[in-house]
Amino acid sequence: LLDSAAAVDKLAALTMLDQVIIVDQQLGNDSWSFRVAAFIQRALDSDDGALHEAASATLALFARSQNAYAIEHVEFEAKRALSWLVGKDLAPPPRRSTASDEAVAKGGARGADG
């Protein structure tokens, strides 16, 4: 369902993953951990905000499962998210002066108005 083009299918897939995590936790079974982590990662890599929100909730549920691999994967996703945020330049970078800027400052070059 995560490969579907329809957003509703992808959201349904994450809802099913939530249930898999809950059942696996109750049974003490962690055999699905690698697959669950891969599905969550694919959902987080999408461009759909609603899917990101659902995947984040699934990731939180996965983290609470106390599965050793789940904890490692949550740490990985947290580091990935933080590096993405740090890499994003929220403010415009300081402008470097160029030769043409210096010429304008000295009055040597004029704009189109005069």
Coordinates of C-alpha atoms in Angstrom, one line a residue, residues 17-114:
L17 CA 1.8 -0.8 10.7
D18 CA 0.5 0.7 14.0
Q19 CA -1.5 -2.4 14.5
V20 CA 1.5 -4.7 13.6
I21 CA 3.7 -2.8 16.2
I22 CA 1.0 -3.2 18.9
V23 CA 0.4 -6.9 18.3
D24 CA 4.1 -7.6 18.0
Q25 CA 4.7 -5.8 21.3
Q26 CA 2.0 -7.8 23.0
L27 CA 3.4 -11.1 21.7
G28 CA 7.0 -10.1 22.4
N29 CA 7.8 -10.7 18.7
D30 CA 10.2 -8.3 17.0
S31 CA 10.6 -10.2 13.7
W32 CA 8.9 -7.4 11.7
S33 CA 11.2 -4.6 13.1
F34 CA 13.4 -4.2 10.0
R35 CA 10.4 -4.1 7.7
V36 CA 8.5 -1.7 9.9
A37 CA 11.5 0.6 10.0
A38 CA 11.9 0.5 6.2
F39 CA 8.2 1.3 5.7
I40 CA 8.4 4.2 8.1
Q41 CA 11.5 5.5 6.4
R42 CA 9.8 5.4 3.0
A43 CA 6.8 7.3 4.4
L44 CA 9.0 9.9 5.9
D45 CA 10.8 10.4 2.6
S46 CA 7.6 11.3 0.8
D47 CA 6.5 14.9 0.0
D48 CA 3.0 14.5 1.6
G49 CA 2.6 16.4 4.9
A50 CA -0.3 14.2 6.1
L51 CA 1.9 11.2 5.4
H52 CA 4.8 12.7 7.4
E53 CA 2.5 13.3 10.3
A54 CA 1.1 9.8 10.3
A55 CA 4.6 8.3 9.8
S56 CA 5.9 10.4 12.8
A57 CA 3.1 9.0 15.0
T58 CA 4.0 5.5 13.8
L59 CA 7.6 6.2 14.5
A60 CA 6.7 7.2 18.1
L61 CA 4.7 4.1 18.6
F62 CA 7.6 2.1 17.2
A63 CA 9.9 3.8 19.7
R64 CA 7.6 2.9 22.6
S65 CA 7.7 -0.8 21.6
Q66 CA 11.1 -1.1 23.5
N67 CA 12.5 -3.1 20.7
A68 CA 16.3 -2.7 20.5
Y69 CA 16.2 -2.2 16.7
A70 CA 13.3 0.3 17.0
I71 CA 15.3 2.4 19.4
E72 CA 18.3 2.4 17.0
H73 CA 16.0 3.3 14.1
V74 CA 14.3 6.2 16.0
E75 CA 17.8 7.6 16.9
F76 CA 18.7 7.3 13.2
E77 CA 15.6 9.2 12.1
A78 CA 16.0 11.8 14.8
K79 CA 19.6 12.5 13.6
R80 CA 18.5 12.5 10.0
A81 CA 15.7 15.1 10.8
L82 CA 18.1 17.3 12.8
S83 CA 20.7 17.2 10.1
W84 CA 18.0 18.2 7.6
L85 CA 16.9 21.1 9.8
V86 CA 20.5 22.2 10.4
G87 CA 21.3 22.0 6.7
K88 CA 18.3 24.1 5.9
D89 CA 19.3 27.8 5.7
L90 CA 16.2 29.5 7.2
A91 CA 17.7 33.0 6.9
P92 CA 19.2 34.3 3.7
P93 CA 23.0 34.0 3.7
P94 CA 25.0 37.2 4.1
R95 CA 25.6 38.8 0.8
R96 CA 29.2 38.9 -0.3
S97 CA 30.4 42.1 -2.1
T98 CA 31.4 41.7 -5.7
A99 CA 33.5 43.9 -7.9
S100 CA 30.3 45.4 -9.4
D101 CA 29.0 46.2 -5.8
E102 CA 32.3 48.0 -5.1
A103 CA 32.0 50.0 -8.3
V104 CA 28.5 51.0 -7.5
A105 CA 29.6 52.1 -4.0
K106 CA 32.3 54.2 -5.5
G107 CA 29.9 55.7 -8.0
G108 CA 31.6 54.2 -11.0
A109 CA 28.6 52.2 -12.3
R110 CA 25.0 53.4 -12.4
G111 CA 21.7 51.6 -12.5
A112 CA 19.2 51.8 -15.4
D113 CA 17.6 55.0 -13.9
G114 CA 20.5 57.2 -14.4

